[in-house]
C-alpha cells in the first residue's frame, strides 16, 4: 500500500472517531438543554422575585444552544472532509534538522484535539504555501514566528473522491499542467469550481495578499479571476478572524444567477456565505423616496441593441464622466445662494434674525449637506429654547418650527433640483410629473444618486470592511466615485476590459487610482484556463487580443454558419441538440431578450427540459439554458450556441466575445 493510501486510511478512521465524539457531545448537549427546560417549568414559580436565577438559567440555556450549534457545524465540516480529506503533501526538512516532516494539505484543518499537531493542514495555513509556491529544493514560508527555511524533499498530488484514492503521484512541478487539463477538460458544473487543488504560484500571491488596501485584478476571460477573488476572501477571513467576519464583506455582482453560481464557494472553503447584491438594485433602493422606479443596465443595453441612437449613448457617457462631476459641483456651489430665502424666526421669546440665520447656514453648519443644513439649524434653535425654558417642545410646536425653517428652501425635491442641473448643462430635463409617475432612465440613475448624496448626505457602510466588485469594466467614473464615498474600506476589484457592455472598450485602470488613491495595486492576468485553444483563439480575434497565454487544451474547431433568418437558426440548433451529448450544460445565447424568449419557446415546446434565465432568475440549472449574452457574463457552459448577427456594431462585437468565452469545449456561432 502506498504512503498516500495508508495515510488516507489512517486519517479517515481518525475523522470517523472525531465525528463520533462530536455526535456524542451534541447528544449530551441536547439532553442538558431538555433538562434545563424541564427544570425551568417545574421551578419557575419558586424563583427569586428579582429574576436573577431566571436570568442565569436563560444565559446557561443560550450558551448550551450556541455550543451545540457550533458542534453541529463542526460535525458537518468533518463529514464533508471524509469525501476528500487532503489533496496534497509536502515533505519539508527544516534547516538544522535531519529528517523531513510530512504536511498533508486539505480544504480545512483537522487535528484530534484543539491545539494538537494537525493531521491535515488548512490550505490557507502558512506552511501550505510551500505546496503552491515551490518545487523540490530550497524553500521557505512566513510563519507567525518569522521566516522558516529548509528544503522540500518531495511533493505529492492526490485526487480523492468519496473517500477513495483515484490517483496519486509525486511531482517536481508546483501544479502539473496535466492536472489542470484533467480538471478543466471535464464537464462544466452548475456552480463555479473551487481551485484549491490547482492554485498557481502567481494566483497564490494574490490570494495571500493582506497588505494592499485596493487590489485590482484585470484578467482575461477564463483566467480564474473570480475564483481567485473568492479564495482571497476565504484567506482573509482565515487570516484575520478576530477583526473580520463574513458579515463584514459585500460582493457587488452582476445578477442573482451569478450570485447563485458562486454561492457555494466560501462554504466549501470552510467559511460562511457573504452578502451579495447588484449596484443597480442598491441605487434603486436609495432613490425610492425620489422616484417610483429606475431602469437597470440591462434596459439600457436592450435599447441600444433594438434602436441604437448614438446621441443617447453619448449622453449616457457624458452623465457618467468626470466632466459631469465638475458640472454638478458648479451647480451645487451656485445653488447655495439661489435655493435659500432667509427670514427672521421668532418663537416664544427666542429670536433668530435673518443675518443670524445666514451666519449659521454659511459658517457654523457649512459642512452639513445643503438640504440637511436647515434641519441642523432648527435643532440648534430647539436646543436653545429647551435649555432656556427647561421643557420639551410639543409635537405640534415641532411641526410648526419645521414648516418655518424648511419653508426657507425654494424646494427640497431632489428630482426638481436635478432637472435644474440638466437644464443648466444644456440637457433635456425629465418630465415634470408627480412622484407616482416618476421613472428614471438608466443614464439618470447614478447622476441623481450622486446629487442626492451631495444634497442630503449619505449613510456610510461602516459594517462593510471589504468590498468585492466584479465586472469592473462595466462601472463608470461616476459610479466608482460614489462607491469610494460609500465604502471607505479595503477592496478587491476584478474584471476584463474586453468583456465590457459598451461599444468601445473602457480601460478603468486609467482613472481608478485617481479615485481610490495611491494604495491601489493593479495585477494583470493574461493566461486563460477556461476555453480550448480553438475557442480562445476565435474569441481573441474578435477582441483584437494578441498577448494572451493559453493552457494547451485542444478541442473541436469553432463552427460558423450564416442563415437567412432566426427560424433557420433555431431549426439548426434543435437538430444539433437532438443528437444528444454527454455534456452537463449547454447554452443558447442571444443578443436581445425578445430573441431569447422566442428561442426558449421554440426549444421548450420541442425538447421539454429547457431552462430560461431572465433578470429575475436566481438559479443556474443543468441541461439546456437559454438567455442573453449579458446575463451569461461570469457563467460557463460545456457547449454554447450563439444566435448572432452578420452586421455588427461595437456592442455586438463585445457581445459575441462574451458569448464565445462562455464555452468550455464546443462553440457554434450562427449568424442571421
Short mmCIF file of C-alpha atoms in Angstrom, two decimals, residues 32-216:
data_model
loop_
_atom_site.label_atom_id
_atom_site.label_comp_id
_atom_site.label_asym_id
_atom_site.label_seq_id
_atom_site.Cartn_x
_atom_site.Cartn_y
_atom_site.Cartn_z
CA UNK A 32 -28.76 19.18 29.00
CA UNK A 33 -31.00 21.58 27.07
CA UNK A 34 -34.00 19.34 27.69
CA UNK A 35 -33.08 19.16 31.38
CA UNK A 36 -32.84 22.96 31.61
CA UNK A 37 -36.30 23.31 30.04
CA UNK A 38 -37.79 20.80 32.47
CA UNK A 39 -36.14 22.45 35.49
CA UNK A 40 -37.48 25.86 34.44
CA UNK A 41 -41.08 24.71 34.06
CA UNK A 42 -41.03 22.81 37.34
CA UNK A 43 -39.37 25.58 39.37
CA UNK A 44 -40.15 28.92 37.70
CA UNK A 45 -42.84 29.84 40.30
CA UNK A 46 -40.29 29.49 43.12
CA UNK A 47 -37.50 31.53 41.53
CA UNK A 48 -36.40 34.75 43.24
CA UNK A 49 -38.62 37.78 42.72
CA UNK A 50 -35.85 39.84 41.12
CA UNK A 51 -35.33 37.32 38.34
CA UNK A 52 -31.63 36.68 38.94
CA UNK A 53 -32.00 32.90 38.92
CA UNK A 54 -34.24 33.05 35.85
CA UNK A 55 -31.66 35.21 34.05
CA UNK A 56 -28.84 32.81 34.94
CA UNK A 57 -30.88 29.87 33.68
CA UNK A 58 -31.66 31.63 30.40
CA UNK A 59 -27.98 32.53 29.86
CA UNK A 60 -26.91 28.95 30.58
CA UNK A 61 -29.54 27.67 28.15
CA UNK A 62 -28.42 30.10 25.45
CA UNK A 63 -24.79 29.12 25.99
CA UNK A 64 -25.59 25.43 25.60
CA UNK A 65 -27.71 26.03 22.48
CA UNK A 66 -24.85 28.02 20.88
CA UNK A 67 -22.33 25.35 21.87
CA UNK A 68 -24.48 22.67 20.28
CA UNK A 69 -24.82 24.71 17.11
CA UNK A 70 -21.04 25.07 16.88
CA UNK A 71 -20.67 21.33 17.37
CA UNK A 72 -23.18 20.63 14.58
CA UNK A 73 -21.23 22.92 12.25
CA UNK A 74 -18.01 21.12 13.22
CA UNK A 75 -19.60 17.74 12.53
CA UNK A 76 -20.83 18.93 9.15
CA UNK A 77 -17.33 20.13 8.24
CA UNK A 78 -15.75 16.85 9.34
CA UNK A 79 -18.31 14.80 7.41
CA UNK A 80 -17.51 16.81 4.27
CA UNK A 81 -13.81 16.15 4.82
CA UNK A 82 -14.47 12.39 4.67
CA UNK A 83 -15.11 12.74 0.92
CA UNK A 84 -11.62 14.10 0.23
CA UNK A 85 -9.56 14.68 3.40
CA UNK A 86 -6.50 16.03 1.55
CA UNK A 87 -5.25 16.81 -1.95
CA UNK A 88 -1.54 17.47 -1.46
CA UNK A 89 1.53 16.67 0.61
CA UNK A 90 4.85 18.41 1.14
CA UNK A 91 7.83 16.69 2.75
CA UNK A 92 9.84 19.55 4.20
CA UNK A 93 13.11 19.39 6.11
CA UNK A 94 13.76 22.46 8.26
CA UNK A 95 17.28 23.90 8.34
CA UNK A 96 19.21 22.22 11.13
CA UNK A 97 17.01 19.11 11.10
CA UNK A 98 17.93 15.73 9.67
CA UNK A 99 14.52 14.32 8.78
CA UNK A 100 11.73 15.84 6.74
CA UNK A 101 8.22 16.37 8.12
CA UNK A 102 5.19 15.45 6.04
CA UNK A 103 2.46 18.07 5.80
CA UNK A 104 -0.83 16.88 4.32
CA UNK A 105 -2.94 19.72 2.89
CA UNK A 106 -6.73 19.83 2.54
CA UNK A 107 -9.73 22.13 2.48
CA UNK A 108 -9.70 22.53 6.25
CA UNK A 109 -7.59 21.94 9.34
CA UNK A 110 -8.02 18.65 11.22
CA UNK A 111 -6.46 17.51 14.47
CA UNK A 112 -7.61 15.02 17.09
CA UNK A 113 -7.94 17.76 19.70
CA UNK A 114 -7.73 21.55 19.60
CA UNK A 115 -4.11 22.67 19.99
CA UNK A 116 -2.61 19.35 18.86
CA UNK A 117 -0.44 18.95 15.76
CA UNK A 118 -2.82 18.71 12.79
CA UNK A 119 -3.19 15.54 10.77
CA UNK A 120 -4.27 17.78 7.87
CA UNK A 121 -3.37 21.46 7.37
CA UNK A 122 -5.79 24.05 6.03
CA UNK A 123 -4.81 25.18 2.50
CA UNK A 124 -4.62 28.71 3.96
CA UNK A 125 -2.15 27.79 6.73
CA UNK A 126 1.34 29.36 6.42
CA UNK A 127 3.05 26.00 5.81
CA UNK A 128 0.63 25.19 2.96
CA UNK A 129 2.18 27.94 0.83
CA UNK A 130 5.09 25.51 0.27
CA UNK A 131 2.77 23.38 -1.84
CA UNK A 132 1.81 26.25 -4.10
CA UNK A 133 4.98 28.32 -4.29
CA UNK A 134 7.92 25.92 -4.56
CA UNK A 135 9.23 22.89 -6.40
CA UNK A 136 11.72 20.46 -4.90
CA UNK A 137 14.73 22.11 -3.35
CA UNK A 138 15.26 25.14 -1.15
CA UNK A 139 12.06 26.72 0.14
CA UNK A 140 10.67 28.94 2.88
CA UNK A 141 7.42 30.20 4.30
CA UNK A 142 6.26 33.02 6.55
CA UNK A 143 5.07 31.83 9.96
CA UNK A 144 3.96 33.91 12.98
CA UNK A 145 7.44 33.36 14.44
CA UNK A 146 9.12 34.63 11.27
CA UNK A 147 10.55 33.16 8.08
CA UNK A 148 11.22 29.41 8.27
CA UNK A 149 13.67 27.95 5.75
CA UNK A 150 14.59 24.47 4.64
CA UNK A 151 14.33 22.05 1.73
CA UNK A 152 11.41 20.32 0.06
CA UNK A 153 12.32 16.66 -0.38
CA UNK A 154 9.16 15.70 -2.25
CA UNK A 155 5.71 16.93 -3.27
CA UNK A 156 2.67 14.77 -3.88
CA UNK A 157 -0.66 15.43 -5.51
CA UNK A 158 -3.78 13.36 -4.84
CA UNK A 159 -7.29 13.06 -6.14
CA UNK A 160 -9.70 11.53 -3.63
CA UNK A 161 -13.44 11.14 -4.14
CA UNK A 162 -15.92 9.52 -1.75
CA UNK A 163 -13.02 8.51 0.45
CA UNK A 164 -11.22 6.55 -2.29
CA UNK A 165 -7.85 7.35 -3.84
CA UNK A 166 -8.32 7.92 -7.60
CA UNK A 167 -4.69 8.80 -8.28
CA UNK A 168 -1.51 9.97 -6.57
CA UNK A 169 1.82 10.99 -7.98
CA UNK A 170 4.99 12.76 -6.97
CA UNK A 171 5.51 15.98 -8.86
CA UNK A 172 8.58 18.11 -9.39
CA UNK A 173 6.34 20.91 -10.59
CA UNK A 174 4.21 23.22 -8.48
CA UNK A 175 0.95 22.14 -10.13
CA UNK A 176 1.24 19.94 -13.18
CA UNK A 177 -0.45 21.28 -16.33
CA UNK A 178 -1.82 17.77 -16.88
CA UNK A 179 -3.77 18.09 -13.64
CA UNK A 180 -5.16 21.40 -14.84
CA UNK A 181 -6.15 19.87 -18.16
CA UNK A 182 -7.82 16.95 -16.41
CA UNK A 183 -9.76 19.28 -14.14
CA UNK A 184 -10.77 21.68 -16.90
CA UNK A 185 -11.33 19.03 -19.53
CA UNK A 186 -14.25 17.54 -17.64
CA UNK A 187 -17.81 18.69 -17.94
CA UNK A 188 -18.84 22.05 -16.59
CA UNK A 189 -20.86 22.27 -13.43
CA UNK A 190 -23.80 24.42 -12.47
CA UNK A 191 -21.58 26.02 -9.88
CA UNK A 192 -18.14 27.55 -10.04
CA UNK A 193 -15.42 25.10 -9.02
CA UNK A 194 -13.07 25.86 -6.15
CA UNK A 195 -9.44 25.80 -7.24
CA UNK A 196 -7.58 24.84 -4.06
CA UNK A 197 -6.03 21.79 -5.78
CA UNK A 198 -4.72 23.78 -8.73
CA UNK A 199 -3.75 27.21 -7.36
CA UNK A 200 -0.73 28.52 -9.29
CA UNK A 201 2.17 30.42 -7.69
CA UNK A 202 1.09 33.78 -9.12
CA UNK A 203 -2.51 33.12 -8.04
CA UNK A 204 -1.36 32.17 -4.53
CA UNK A 205 0.44 35.51 -4.20
CA UNK A 206 -2.81 37.33 -4.96
CA UNK A 207 -4.88 35.15 -2.61
CA UNK A 208 -2.49 35.65 0.33
CA UNK A 209 -2.07 39.39 -0.21
CA UNK A 210 -3.05 41.13 3.03
CA UNK A 211 -1.08 44.38 2.60
CA UNK A 212 -2.73 46.22 -0.29
CA UNK A 213 -5.85 48.23 0.56
CA UNK A 214 -7.13 48.25 -3.02
CA UNK A 215 -6.27 45.22 -5.15
CA UNK A 216 -7.35 45.45 -8.79
#
